Coordinates of C-alpha atoms and ligand atoms in Angstrom, one line a residue:
M1382 CA 0.4 1.3 24.6
P1383 CA 2.0 2.8 21.5
T1384 CA 1.5 6.5 20.6
Y1385 CA 1.2 8.1 17.3
T1386 CA 2.0 11.6 16.1
P1387 CA 1.0 12.4 12.4
P1388 CA 4.3 13.1 10.5
L1389 CA 2.9 16.3 9.1
R1390 CA 6.3 18.0 8.7
D1391 CA 7.7 15.3 6.5
M1392 CA 4.5 15.1 4.5
Q1393 CA 4.7 18.9 3.9
F1394 CA 8.3 18.6 2.9
V1395 CA 7.6 15.8 0.4
M1396 CA 4.6 17.6 -1.1
H1397 CA 5.7 21.2 -1.1
E1398 CA 9.5 21.1 -1.2
L1399 CA 10.4 17.9 -2.9
L1400 CA 7.6 17.5 -5.4
N1401 CA 6.0 21.0 -5.6
V1402 CA 2.7 19.3 -5.9
V1403 CA 0.6 22.5 -5.9
D1404 CA 2.3 23.8 -9.1
E1405 CA 1.7 20.5 -10.8
L1406 CA -1.8 20.1 -9.6
K1407 CA -2.8 23.6 -10.6
M1408 CA -2.1 22.7 -14.2
L1409 CA -5.0 20.2 -14.0
P1410 CA -8.4 21.7 -14.6
A1411 CA -9.9 19.6 -11.7
H1412 CA -7.5 21.1 -9.2
A1413 CA -6.9 24.6 -10.6
D1414 CA -7.9 26.2 -7.3
I1415 CA -5.8 23.9 -5.0
D1416 CA -3.4 25.5 -2.6
A1417 CA -0.9 24.3 0.0
D1418 CA -2.9 25.7 3.0
T1419 CA -5.9 23.6 2.0
I1420 CA -3.8 20.4 1.7
N1421 CA -2.1 21.0 5.0
A1422 CA -5.3 21.9 6.8
V1423 CA -7.0 18.7 5.6
L1424 CA -4.1 16.5 6.6
E1425 CA -3.8 18.2 10.0
E1426 CA -7.4 17.7 10.8
G1427 CA -7.3 14.1 9.4
G1428 CA -4.2 13.4 11.6
K1429 CA -6.2 14.4 14.7
F1430 CA -8.9 11.9 13.8
C1431 CA -6.2 9.2 13.3
A1432 CA -4.3 9.9 16.5
E1433 CA -7.3 10.6 18.8
V1434 CA -10.0 8.3 17.5
I1435 CA -8.7 5.2 15.8
A1436 CA -5.1 4.8 17.3
P1437 CA -6.5 4.2 20.8
L1438 CA -8.5 1.3 19.4
N1439 CA -5.6 -0.5 17.8
L1440 CA -4.3 -2.6 20.7
S1441 CA -7.7 -3.4 22.2
G1442 CA -9.1 -4.3 18.7
D1443 CA -6.2 -6.7 18.2
A1444 CA -6.9 -8.4 21.6
E1445 CA -10.6 -8.6 21.2
G1446 CA -10.9 -9.5 17.5
C1447 CA -14.2 -10.0 15.6
K1448 CA -17.1 -12.2 16.5
L1449 CA -19.4 -14.2 14.2
D1450 CA -23.0 -15.2 15.2
K1451 CA -23.3 -18.4 13.3
T1452 CA -27.1 -18.3 13.4
T1453 CA -27.6 -14.8 12.0
H1454 CA -24.3 -14.7 10.1
E1455 CA -23.7 -11.2 11.6
V1456 CA -20.1 -10.2 12.5
T1457 CA -19.4 -7.7 15.2
P1458 CA -16.0 -5.9 15.1
P1459 CA -14.3 -4.9 18.3
K1460 CA -15.6 -2.3 20.7
G1461 CA -15.4 1.3 19.5
F1462 CA -15.0 0.4 15.8
K1463 CA -18.6 1.2 14.9
E1464 CA -18.6 4.6 16.7
A1465 CA -15.2 5.5 15.1
Y1466 CA -16.6 4.7 11.7
K1467 CA -19.7 6.9 12.4
Q1468 CA -17.3 9.7 13.2
Y1469 CA -15.3 9.1 10.1
V1470 CA -18.4 9.3 7.9
E1471 CA -19.8 12.3 9.7
G1472 CA -16.4 14.0 9.1
G1473 CA -16.8 13.5 5.4
W1474 CA -13.5 11.6 5.2
P1475 CA -14.6 8.8 2.8
A1476 CA -15.4 11.5 0.2
L1477 CA -12.1 13.2 0.2
S1478 CA -10.8 12.4 -3.3
C1479 CA -14.1 11.1 -4.8
D1480 CA -15.9 12.7 -7.8
P1481 CA -18.1 15.7 -6.9
A1482 CA -20.7 14.2 -9.3
Y1483 CA -21.3 11.6 -6.7
G1484 CA -21.0 13.8 -3.6
G1485 CA -17.2 13.7 -3.4
Q1486 CA -15.0 16.5 -2.3
G1487 CA -12.8 16.2 -5.5
L1488 CA -9.5 16.7 -3.7
P1489 CA -6.4 15.2 -5.3
V1490 CA -5.6 11.6 -4.8
L1491 CA -2.4 12.5 -3.0
V1492 CA -4.4 14.1 -0.2
N1493 CA -6.3 10.9 0.3
Q1494 CA -3.0 9.0 0.1
G1495 CA -1.6 11.1 3.0
M1496 CA -4.8 10.5 5.0
Y1497 CA -4.6 6.8 4.5
E1498 CA -1.0 6.7 5.5
M1499 CA -2.0 8.1 8.8
M1500 CA -5.0 5.9 9.2
N1501 CA -2.8 2.8 8.6
S1502 CA -0.3 4.0 11.2
A1503 CA -3.1 4.5 13.6
N1504 CA -5.0 1.3 13.0
Q1505 CA -4.5 -0.9 9.9
A1506 CA -7.3 -3.4 10.8
W1507 CA -9.9 -0.6 11.2
T1508 CA -8.7 1.2 8.1
M1509 CA -9.4 -1.9 5.9
Y1510 CA -13.2 -1.4 6.4
P1511 CA -13.3 1.9 4.5
G1512 CA -10.2 1.1 2.6
L1513 CA -11.8 -1.6 0.4
S1514 CA -14.7 0.7 -0.3
H1515 CA -12.4 3.0 -2.1
G1516 CA -11.2 0.3 -4.5
A1517 CA -14.8 -0.7 -5.2
Y1518 CA -15.7 2.9 -5.8
E1519 CA -12.9 3.2 -8.4
A1520 CA -13.8 0.0 -10.2
L1521 CA -17.5 1.1 -10.5
H1522 CA -16.5 4.6 -11.4
A1523 CA -14.4 3.2 -14.3
H1524 CA -16.6 0.4 -15.5
G1525 CA -20.2 0.7 -14.0
T1526 CA -23.3 1.6 -16.0
P1527 CA -24.9 5.0 -15.3
E1528 CA -27.6 3.1 -13.3
Q1529 CA -25.0 1.2 -11.2
K1530 CA -23.1 4.4 -10.6
S1531 CA -26.1 6.3 -9.4
T1532 CA -27.2 3.5 -7.2
Y1533 CA -23.8 2.7 -5.6
L1534 CA -21.3 5.5 -6.0
T1535 CA -23.0 8.2 -3.8
K1536 CA -23.4 5.6 -1.0
L1537 CA -19.8 4.5 -1.2
T1538 CA -18.6 8.1 -1.4
S1539 CA -20.5 9.1 1.7
G1540 CA -19.4 5.9 3.5
E1541 CA -23.0 4.9 4.2
W1542 CA -22.1 1.6 2.5
T1543 CA -18.8 -0.2 2.3
G1544 CA -17.3 -2.4 -0.4
T1545 CA -15.3 -5.7 -0.7
M1546 CA -13.5 -7.5 -3.4
C1547 CA -14.4 -11.2 -3.6
L1548 CA -11.8 -13.0 -5.8
T1549 CA -10.2 -15.8 -3.8
E1550 CA -11.7 -19.3 -3.5
P1551 CA -10.3 -22.3 -1.6
H1552 CA -8.5 -23.8 -4.6
C1553 CA -7.7 -20.5 -6.4
G1554 CA -5.7 -17.5 -5.2
T1555 CA -2.9 -16.3 -7.5
D1556 CA -4.4 -18.2 -10.5
L1557 CA -7.8 -16.6 -10.8
G1558 CA -8.4 -18.6 -14.0
L1559 CA -9.2 -21.5 -11.8
L1560 CA -12.2 -19.9 -10.1
R1561 CA -15.5 -21.8 -10.1
T1562 CA -18.2 -19.5 -8.7
K1563 CA -21.1 -19.5 -11.2
A1564 CA -23.4 -16.8 -12.4
E1565 CA -26.7 -17.8 -14.1
P1566 CA -28.4 -15.2 -16.2
Q1567 CA -32.0 -14.4 -15.2
A1568 CA -34.8 -13.2 -17.4
D1569 CA -34.8 -9.7 -15.8
G1570 CA -31.1 -9.1 -16.7
T1571 CA -29.7 -10.0 -13.3
Y1572 CA -27.6 -13.0 -12.4
K1573 CA -27.9 -15.7 -9.7
I1574 CA -24.5 -16.3 -8.3
T1575 CA -23.5 -19.5 -6.4
G1576 CA -20.1 -20.4 -4.9
A1577 CA -17.7 -20.0 -2.1
K1578 CA -15.2 -17.3 -1.5
I1579 CA -12.5 -17.3 1.2
F1580 CA -10.3 -14.6 2.9
I1581 CA -12.7 -11.8 2.1
S1582 CA -11.6 -8.7 4.0
A1583 CA -14.4 -6.7 5.7
G1584 CA -16.7 -9.3 4.2
E1585 CA -19.3 -8.9 7.0
H1586 CA -19.6 -6.3 9.8
D1587 CA -22.0 -3.9 11.3
L1588 CA -20.2 -0.6 10.6
A1589 CA -22.3 0.3 7.6
A1590 CA -25.9 -0.2 6.5
N1591 CA -25.0 -2.2 3.4
I1592 CA -22.0 -4.0 1.9
V1593 CA -21.3 -3.8 -1.8
H1594 CA -19.5 -7.0 -2.8
L1595 CA -17.6 -7.0 -6.1
V1596 CA -17.6 -10.7 -7.0
L1597 CA -15.7 -12.6 -9.8
A1598 CA -17.7 -15.4 -11.2
R1599 CA -18.1 -17.5 -14.4
L1600 CA -21.0 -17.4 -16.9
P1601 CA -22.3 -20.9 -17.9
D1602 CA -20.8 -20.7 -21.4
A1603 CA -17.6 -19.0 -20.3
P1604 CA -14.3 -20.1 -21.8
A1605 CA -11.9 -21.8 -19.4
G1606 CA -9.2 -19.8 -17.6
S1607 CA -8.9 -16.1 -17.0
K1608 CA -10.6 -15.1 -20.2
G1609 CA -13.9 -16.5 -18.9
I1610 CA -14.3 -14.4 -15.8
S1611 CA -17.0 -11.8 -15.3
L1612 CA -17.5 -9.2 -12.5
F1613 CA -20.7 -8.7 -10.6
I1614 CA -22.0 -6.3 -7.9
V1615 CA -23.6 -8.4 -5.2
P1616 CA -25.0 -6.2 -2.4
K1617 CA -25.6 -7.6 1.1
F1618 CA -29.1 -6.0 0.9
L1619 CA -30.8 -5.7 -2.5
V1620 CA -31.4 -2.1 -3.4
N1621 CA -34.9 -0.9 -4.4
A1622 CA -35.5 1.3 -7.4
D1623 CA -35.8 4.3 -5.1
G1624 CA -32.4 3.6 -3.5
T1625 CA -33.8 2.2 -0.2
L1626 CA -32.7 -1.1 1.1
G1627 CA -34.7 -4.2 0.1
A1628 CA -34.4 -7.9 0.9
R1629 CA -31.4 -9.6 2.4
N1630 CA -29.4 -11.1 -0.5
G1631 CA -28.0 -14.7 -0.5
I1632 CA -24.5 -13.9 0.4
F1633 CA -23.4 -14.8 3.9
C1634 CA -20.4 -15.0 6.2
A1635 CA -20.0 -18.7 7.1
G1636 CA -16.8 -18.4 9.1
L1637 CA -14.1 -16.1 10.2
E1638 CA -10.4 -16.9 9.6
H1639 CA -8.2 -17.2 12.7
K1640 CA -5.1 -15.4 11.6
M1641 CA -1.6 -14.0 12.5
G1642 CA -2.5 -10.3 12.5
I1643 CA -5.1 -7.7 11.6
H1644 CA -7.4 -9.5 14.1
A1645 CA -9.8 -6.6 14.2
N1646 CA -10.6 -6.8 10.5
S1647 CA -13.1 -9.5 9.6
T1648 CA -11.5 -11.9 7.2
C1649 CA -14.6 -13.9 6.0
Q1650 CA -15.5 -17.1 4.3
M1651 CA -18.4 -16.0 2.2
V1652 CA -21.0 -18.3 0.8
L1653 CA -23.1 -17.3 -2.2
E1654 CA -26.4 -19.2 -2.5
G1655 CA -28.2 -17.9 -5.6
A1656 CA -27.2 -14.3 -4.6
I1657 CA -28.6 -11.7 -7.0
G1658 CA -26.0 -9.6 -8.8
T1659 CA -25.6 -7.3 -11.8
M1660 CA -22.8 -7.5 -14.2
V1661 CA -20.1 -4.8 -14.3
G1662 CA -18.5 -4.2 -17.7
E1663 CA -18.6 -6.8 -20.4
P1664 CA -19.1 -10.6 -20.1
N1665 CA -15.8 -12.5 -19.7
K1666 CA -13.9 -9.3 -19.3
G1667 CA -14.3 -9.1 -15.5
L1668 CA -10.6 -9.2 -14.7
A1669 CA -10.0 -6.0 -16.6
A1670 CA -12.6 -4.2 -14.6
M1671 CA -11.4 -5.8 -11.3
F1672 CA -7.9 -4.7 -12.2
V1673 CA -8.9 -1.1 -11.5
M1674 CA -9.8 -2.2 -7.9
M1675 CA -6.7 -4.4 -7.6
N1676 CA -4.3 -1.6 -8.7
A1677 CA -5.9 0.8 -6.2
A1678 CA -5.6 -1.9 -3.6
R1679 CA -1.9 -2.6 -4.4
L1680 CA -1.0 1.0 -3.8
G1681 CA -3.2 0.8 -0.7
V1682 CA -1.3 -2.2 0.6
G1683 CA 2.1 -0.5 0.1
N1684 CA 0.6 2.4 2.1
Q1685 CA -0.4 0.1 4.9
S1686 CA 3.2 -0.9 5.4
L1687 CA 4.4 2.7 5.1
G1688 CA 2.0 3.6 7.9
L1689 CA 3.2 0.7 10.1
T1690 CA 6.9 1.6 9.4
E1691 CA 6.3 5.2 10.5
V1692 CA 4.4 4.3 13.7
A1693 CA 6.8 1.5 14.7
Y1694 CA 9.7 3.9 14.1
Q1695 CA 8.2 6.7 16.3
N1696 CA 7.7 4.3 19.2
A1697 CA 11.1 2.7 18.9
A1698 CA 12.9 6.1 18.7
A1699 CA 11.1 7.3 21.9
Y1700 CA 11.9 4.0 23.7
A1701 CA 15.5 4.1 22.7
K1702 CA 16.0 7.6 24.2
D1703 CA 14.3 6.5 27.4
R1704 CA 15.5 3.0 28.1
I1705 CA 18.9 2.8 29.8
Q1706 CA 21.1 -0.3 29.5
M1707 CA 24.9 -0.7 29.4
R1708 CA 27.5 2.0 28.7
A1709 CA 28.6 3.2 25.3
L1710 CA 31.8 1.3 24.3
S1711 CA 33.5 4.7 24.0
G1712 CA 32.6 5.6 27.6
P1713 CA 29.6 6.9 29.5
K1714 CA 27.3 9.3 27.6
A1715 CA 24.9 9.8 30.5
P1716 CA 27.2 9.7 33.6
D1717 CA 24.5 11.0 35.9
K1718 CA 22.5 7.8 35.2
A1719 CA 23.1 4.2 36.1
A1720 CA 23.5 3.4 32.4
D1721 CA 23.3 5.1 29.0
P1722 CA 20.1 5.3 27.0
I1723 CA 20.3 2.5 24.4
I1724 CA 20.2 5.1 21.6
V1725 CA 24.0 5.5 22.1
H1726 CA 24.6 1.9 20.8
P1727 CA 25.5 1.9 17.1
D1728 CA 23.3 -1.1 16.2
V1729 CA 20.2 0.3 17.9
R1730 CA 20.8 3.4 15.8
K1731 CA 21.1 1.3 12.7
M1732 CA 17.7 -0.3 13.4
L1733 CA 16.1 3.1 14.0
L1734 CA 17.6 4.7 11.0
T1735 CA 16.6 1.8 8.8
A1736 CA 13.0 2.2 9.8
R1737 CA 13.2 6.0 9.4
A1738 CA 14.8 5.8 6.0
Y1739 CA 12.2 3.3 4.8
A1740 CA 9.4 5.5 6.1
E1741 CA 10.8 8.7 4.5
G1742 CA 11.7 7.0 1.2
G1743 CA 8.3 5.2 1.1
R1744 CA 6.5 8.5 1.7
A1745 CA 8.4 10.3 -1.1
L1746 CA 7.8 7.5 -3.6
S1747 CA 4.1 7.0 -2.7
T1748 CA 3.4 10.7 -2.9
Y1749 CA 5.1 10.9 -6.2
V1750 CA 3.0 8.0 -7.6
A1751 CA -0.2 9.6 -6.2
L1752 CA 0.7 12.8 -8.0
Q1753 CA 1.2 10.9 -11.3
L1754 CA -2.2 9.2 -10.6
D1755 CA -3.8 12.7 -10.3
K1756 CA -2.3 13.7 -13.6
A1757 CA -3.4 10.4 -15.2
L1758 CA -6.9 11.0 -14.0
S1759 CA -7.3 14.7 -14.6
S1760 CA -4.9 16.1 -17.2
D1761 CA -6.5 17.6 -20.2
D1762 CA -3.6 16.4 -22.3
E1763 CA -4.1 12.9 -23.6
D1764 CA -0.4 12.2 -24.1
E1765 CA 0.4 13.3 -20.5
R1766 CA -2.5 11.1 -19.2
K1767 CA -1.1 8.1 -21.0
E1768 CA 2.4 8.7 -19.9
C1769 CA 1.5 9.1 -16.3
E1770 CA -0.8 6.0 -16.4
A1771 CA 2.2 4.0 -17.7
E1772 CA 4.5 5.3 -15.0
V1773 CA 1.9 4.5 -12.3
A1774 CA 1.6 1.0 -13.8
L1775 CA 5.4 0.6 -13.7
L1776 CA 5.7 1.8 -10.1
T1777 CA 2.7 0.1 -8.6
P1778 CA 4.3 -3.3 -8.1
I1779 CA 7.3 -1.6 -6.6
I1780 CA 5.2 0.3 -4.1
K1781 CA 3.3 -2.9 -3.2
A1782 CA 6.3 -5.2 -2.8
F1783 CA 9.3 -2.9 -1.9
L1784 CA 7.4 -1.0 0.7
T1785 CA 5.8 -4.1 2.3
D1786 CA 9.1 -6.0 2.4
N1787 CA 10.7 -2.9 4.0
G1788 CA 7.7 -2.6 6.4
W1789 CA 8.4 -6.2 7.6
I1790 CA 12.1 -5.4 8.1
A1791 CA 11.3 -2.1 9.8
T1792 CA 8.7 -3.3 12.2
S1793 CA 10.8 -6.2 13.1
H1794 CA 13.8 -3.9 13.8
C1795 CA 11.7 -1.6 15.9
M1796 CA 10.4 -4.5 17.9
Q1797 CA 14.0 -5.6 18.4
V1798 CA 14.8 -2.1 19.8
F1799 CA 12.4 -2.9 22.7
G1800 CA 14.3 -6.1 23.5
G1801 CA 12.1 -8.6 25.4
H1802 CA 9.5 -5.9 25.9
G1803 CA 8.9 -5.8 22.2
F1804 CA 7.7 -9.3 22.3
I1805 CA 5.0 -8.4 24.9
H1806 CA 1.6 -7.4 23.7
E1807 CA 1.1 -4.3 25.8
W1808 CA 3.9 -2.4 24.0
G1809 CA 2.2 -2.9 20.7
M1810 CA 5.4 -3.6 18.8
E1811 CA 4.7 -7.3 18.2
Q1812 CA 1.3 -6.3 16.8
F1813 CA 2.9 -4.1 14.2
V1814 CA 5.1 -7.0 13.1
R1815 CA 2.2 -9.4 12.9
D1816 CA 0.0 -6.9 11.1
A1817 CA 2.8 -6.0 8.6
R1818 CA 3.3 -9.6 7.5
I1819 CA 0.0 -10.0 5.6
N1820 CA 0.9 -7.0 3.4
M1821 CA 3.6 -9.1 1.6
I1822 CA 1.0 -11.8 0.8
Y1823 CA -2.4 -10.3 -0.2
E1824 CA -3.2 -8.4 -3.3
G1825 CA -0.9 -10.7 -5.2
T1826 CA 2.1 -11.9 -3.3
N1827 CA 5.3 -10.0 -3.6
T1828 CA 6.7 -12.6 -5.9
I1829 CA 3.7 -12.0 -8.2
Q1830 CA 4.4 -8.2 -8.1
S1831 CA 8.0 -8.9 -9.1
L1832 CA 6.9 -11.0 -12.1
D1833 CA 4.5 -8.2 -13.0
L1834 CA 7.3 -5.6 -12.9
L1835 CA 10.0 -7.5 -14.7
G1836 CA 7.9 -9.7 -17.0
R1837 CA 5.1 -7.3 -18.0
K1838 CA 6.0 -3.7 -17.1
V1839 CA 9.7 -3.8 -18.1
L1840 CA 10.5 -6.6 -20.6
G1841 CA 6.9 -6.6 -21.9
N1842 CA 7.5 -3.2 -23.6
N1843 CA 11.2 -3.5 -24.1
G1844 CA 12.0 -1.4 -21.1
A1845 CA 10.3 1.7 -22.7
T1846 CA 8.5 3.0 -19.5
L1847 CA 11.5 2.2 -17.3
K1848 CA 13.7 4.1 -19.7
K1849 CA 11.4 7.1 -19.5
F1850 CA 11.6 7.0 -15.7
G1851 CA 15.3 6.5 -16.0
K1852 CA 15.6 9.7 -18.0
K1853 CA 14.2 11.7 -15.1
I1854 CA 16.9 10.3 -12.9
A1855 CA 19.6 10.9 -15.6
S1856 CA 18.6 14.5 -16.0
F1857 CA 18.8 15.1 -12.3
V1858 CA 22.3 13.4 -12.3
E1859 CA 23.4 15.7 -15.1
E1860 CA 22.1 18.8 -13.3
E1861 CA 23.8 18.0 -10.1
G1862 CA 26.9 16.2 -11.6
T1863 CA 29.2 19.2 -11.0
S1864 CA 28.1 20.0 -7.5
E1865 CA 30.8 18.8 -5.1
A1866 CA 28.5 18.6 -2.2
M1867 CA 26.1 16.3 -4.1
Q1868 CA 28.8 13.8 -5.2
E1869 CA 28.2 11.4 -2.3
F1870 CA 24.6 11.0 -3.6
I1871 CA 24.9 11.5 -7.3
N1872 CA 27.7 9.0 -7.9
P1873 CA 26.0 6.0 -6.4
L1874 CA 22.7 7.0 -8.0
A1875 CA 24.2 7.2 -11.4
D1876 CA 26.1 4.0 -10.9
L1877 CA 23.0 2.1 -9.9
G1878 CA 21.1 3.6 -12.9
D1879 CA 23.8 2.1 -15.2
K1880 CA 23.7 -1.2 -13.4
V1881 CA 19.9 -1.5 -13.7
T1882 CA 20.1 -0.9 -17.4
K1883 CA 22.8 -3.6 -17.8
L1884 CA 20.9 -6.0 -15.6
T1885 CA 17.6 -5.5 -17.4
T1886 CA 19.3 -6.2 -20.8
E1887 CA 21.1 -9.3 -19.4
I1888 CA 17.9 -10.8 -18.0
G1889 CA 16.0 -9.9 -21.1
M1890 CA 18.6 -11.9 -23.2
K1891 CA 18.5 -14.9 -20.9
A1892 CA 14.7 -14.8 -20.9
F1893 CA 14.7 -15.3 -24.7
Q1894 CA 16.4 -18.6 -24.2
N1895 CA 14.3 -19.6 -21.2
P1896 CA 11.3 -17.6 -19.8
D1897 CA 11.8 -19.1 -16.4
E1898 CA 14.9 -16.9 -16.1
V1899 CA 12.4 -14.0 -15.4
G1900 CA 11.1 -16.0 -12.4
A1901 CA 14.6 -16.7 -11.1
A1902 CA 15.6 -13.0 -11.1
A1903 CA 12.4 -11.0 -10.5
V1904 CA 12.3 -10.7 -6.7
D1905 CA 15.9 -9.5 -6.5
Y1906 CA 15.3 -7.3 -9.6
L1907 CA 12.3 -5.5 -8.0
R1908 CA 14.3 -4.8 -4.9
V1909 CA 17.1 -3.3 -6.9
V1910 CA 14.7 -1.0 -8.9
G1911 CA 13.0 -0.1 -5.6
H1912 CA 16.3 1.1 -4.3
L1913 CA 16.9 3.1 -7.5
C1914 CA 13.6 4.9 -6.8
F1915 CA 14.5 5.6 -3.2
A1916 CA 18.0 6.7 -4.1
Y1917 CA 16.6 9.2 -6.6
F1918 CA 14.2 10.7 -4.0
F1919 CA 16.8 10.7 -1.2
A1920 CA 19.3 12.4 -3.5
R1921 CA 16.7 15.1 -4.4
S1922 CA 15.8 15.5 -0.7
A1923 CA 19.5 15.8 0.2
K1924 CA 19.9 18.6 -2.3
I1925 CA 17.1 20.6 -0.7
A1926 CA 18.4 19.8 2.8
L1927 CA 21.9 21.0 1.8
E1928 CA 20.5 24.2 0.5
K1929 CA 18.4 24.8 3.6
Q1930 CA 20.8 23.5 6.2
G1931 CA 21.7 27.1 7.2
S1932 CA 18.1 27.9 8.1
G1933 CA 18.6 26.5 11.5
D1934 CA 15.6 24.2 11.1
P1935 CA 16.8 20.8 12.5
F1936 CA 14.4 19.1 10.1
Y1937 CA 16.9 19.6 7.3
T1938 CA 19.8 18.3 9.4
A1939 CA 17.9 15.2 10.2
K1940 CA 16.9 14.7 6.5
L1941 CA 20.5 15.0 5.4
H1942 CA 21.7 12.5 8.0
T1943 CA 18.9 10.0 7.0
A1944 CA 19.9 10.4 3.4
R1945 CA 23.5 9.8 4.2
F1946 CA 22.6 6.7 6.3
Y1947 CA 20.5 5.4 3.4
F1948 CA 23.3 5.7 0.8
A1949 CA 25.9 4.3 3.2
K1950 CA 24.0 1.4 4.8
L1951 CA 21.0 0.4 2.8
L1952 CA 21.6 1.1 -0.8
P1953 CA 24.8 -1.2 -0.9
E1954 CA 22.4 -4.1 -0.6
T1955 CA 21.9 -3.7 -4.3
A1956 CA 25.4 -5.1 -5.0
S1957 CA 24.5 -8.5 -3.6
L1958 CA 21.0 -8.4 -5.1
I1959 CA 22.4 -7.9 -8.5
R1960 CA 24.8 -10.8 -8.0
T1961 CA 22.0 -13.1 -6.9
A1962 CA 19.7 -11.9 -9.7
R1963 CA 22.5 -12.7 -12.2
A1964 CA 23.1 -16.1 -10.7
G1965 CA 20.0 -17.1 -12.7
L1966 CA 17.9 -20.2 -12.9
Q1967 CA 20.4 -23.1 -12.7
P1968 CA 21.0 -23.1 -8.9
L1969 CA 17.2 -23.1 -8.3
M1970 CA 16.1 -25.7 -10.8
A1971 CA 19.1 -28.1 -10.7
M1972 CA 17.8 -30.2 -7.8
D1973 CA 15.3 -32.9 -8.7
E1974 CA 11.8 -32.4 -7.2
A1975 CA 12.0 -35.7 -5.5
L1976 CA 14.9 -34.5 -3.5
F1977 CA 12.9 -31.8 -1.8
Ligands
LIG2179 C1 -5.9 -11.8 5.8 C2 -6.2 -12.0 4.4 C3 -7.0 -11.1 3.7 C4 -7.3 -11.3 2.4 N1 -8.2 -10.4 1.8 C5 -8.7 -10.8 0.5 C6 -9.8 -10.1 0.0 O1 -10.4 -9.2 0.5 N2 -10.3 -10.5 -1.2 C7 -9.8 -11.6 -1.9 O2 -10.3 -11.9 -3.0 N3 -8.7 -12.2 -1.4 C8 -8.2 -11.9 -0.2 N4 -7.1 -12.5 0.3 C9 -6.4 -13.6 -0.5 C10 -5.1 -13.2 -1.0 O3 -5.1 -12.2 -1.9 C11 -4.4 -14.5 -1.4 O4 -4.1 -15.3 -0.3 C12 -3.1 -14.3 -2.2 O5 -3.4 -13.6 -3.4 C13 -2.4 -15.6 -2.5 O6 -3.2 -16.6 -3.0 P1 -3.1 -18.0 -2.2 O7 -3.3 -17.8 -0.8 O8 -4.1 -18.9 -2.8 O9 -1.7 -18.5 -2.5 P2 -1.3 -19.4 -3.8 O10 -1.8 -18.7 -5.0 O11 -1.6 -20.8 -3.6 O12 0.3 -19.2 -3.8 C14 1.2 -20.0 -2.9 C15 2.6 -19.6 -3.1 O13 3.0 -19.9 -4.5 C16 3.5 -18.7 -5.1 N5 3.2 -18.7 -6.5 C17 2.0 -18.9 -7.1 N6 2.0 -18.7 -8.4 C18 3.3 -18.4 -8.7 C19 4.0 -18.1 -9.9 N7 3.4 -18.1 -11.1 N8 5.4 -17.8 -9.8 C20 6.0 -17.8 -8.6 N9 5.3 -18.1 -7.4 C21 4.0 -18.4 -7.5 C22 2.9 -17.5 -4.4 O14 3.7 -16.4 -4.5 C23 2.9 -18.1 -2.9 O15 4.1 -17.9 -2.3 C24 -6.7 -12.3 1.7 C25 -5.8 -13.2 2.3 C26 -5.6 -13.0 3.6 C27 -4.7 -14.0 4.3

């Protein structure tokens, strides 16, 4: 069975040495009293919950899966899940970064982000039960009426109730404009909602007393397409005026999907038969409200793969030091043993270092974005709020797609380190690979993320937000440009920054002629910009590691080696990505459809 040790040292490095989050957070009125000890203590305690309570349920949960009783429509998650959830709620974990006005602890988003990374490492399928609640909380916090907030937010904050997002229908996934679920207005101001949703994560379970479904549906007079979609709260149990639970609402789980991974999370086919709902936000503007939840969920999905990358790396590194096979080509390294540990073989090291670099780079980028989110939510300077919001919007598709693509590569490499044993269930490595695969698909496929990045977030505003982010990189390059020790990091970073600028302009020009050029280049483009972000944070990390190398703390030596590996072996991928992005539309569209 795999083991998990919360990566507290690297989290502390990223927060307190790389990003100086406490200084930044203290500028925000909501976090004026925050200090490093509080952040560290919360994450240390949270790490214990992850390692001791939910990690031991990961393998068994995968083997057991969820069960649906077709007569009662009740779903039972695997053994131990309900008890672990009770412990999670009693520990106050759901409330970590929620608004104190609704019973939250008001801690920064980045603390919650760290907690969720560890939860995802320990047990992604379990984590999705509370994980979706957080997105529902954010959508209602941003768009709910005072009455909706007082009814639902305290219960979601405490974890007594969980949330879902119900968008997908059998004929409509990416293109939500096609959705058919109907909402009929009632005389009392509520709506009767009828339709079928599929693939609804945590759609039914017995972990919490009530489930708050956020459902997209159409009003009878709604215009066609995505401009005719409204958002509704549809609770599993209706809520009485005094907040107690009332009658069972007409929303049921009709089936569970049989799927490749995350077996322990219930992926439900949901049927709505005149279910009673209340509208969130304005009629026909439901997608805007739902986008709050979707953006939170996109960052959350990137974090799922970060968690899996970390745990897969930890187990593969331990295995590689223990497993002996063959001798090093340069001669025995463990002559007292019958063979050398496989960690002496260069390619095993390449696989391990790839996963390690993707985990460390992903952690730095995710924590940076969480800090920008804290500023966007809590700064008292409107300009700063807007600037941070724009930066979070720019980097969200990169976190979602780059980290999940990396997670797939990393978990697959780590499984490979185990050889045949990696393919066997008991070791847990094949589960990480299977679980990681969905992260590239849901919450908008990674292709859709790349179109969002290049089409909307970059070309959509003439590259203005990207240029602002680029200026941060350029000023670091300028500061460190004369440091000889930093040349190995600064030169490739500066070079990639220039190449991204040129590539963006070139695709922008082509897109004027034919908008399909964006679709032809976007996936490669996102990966290039993802590498630019990682290179920036690895270069900054290397600077700190170089300064502190003499301290004798091996952490800094390892950080420096990882940064060097990243620049030498992973970043060069951008050369071929830029080439394929520039190859454009023609090789993709030239072949007639009939020939496929
Ligand atoms: C385990 C699991 C859990 C899920 N949980 C939820 C949930 O909780 N709530 C929910 O509402 N949904 C959920 N989903 C649904 C998920 O978000 C969708 O599957 C996903 O958004 C893709 O939609 P689709 O499956 O209909 O694929 P389609 O939209 O049919 O796409 C098929 C392919 O076409 C590509 N494509 C589509 N349009 C374009 C385009 N314009 N340009 C380029 N390529 C394009 C896609 O990238 C994809 O590769 C879940 C799915 C799974 C499998």
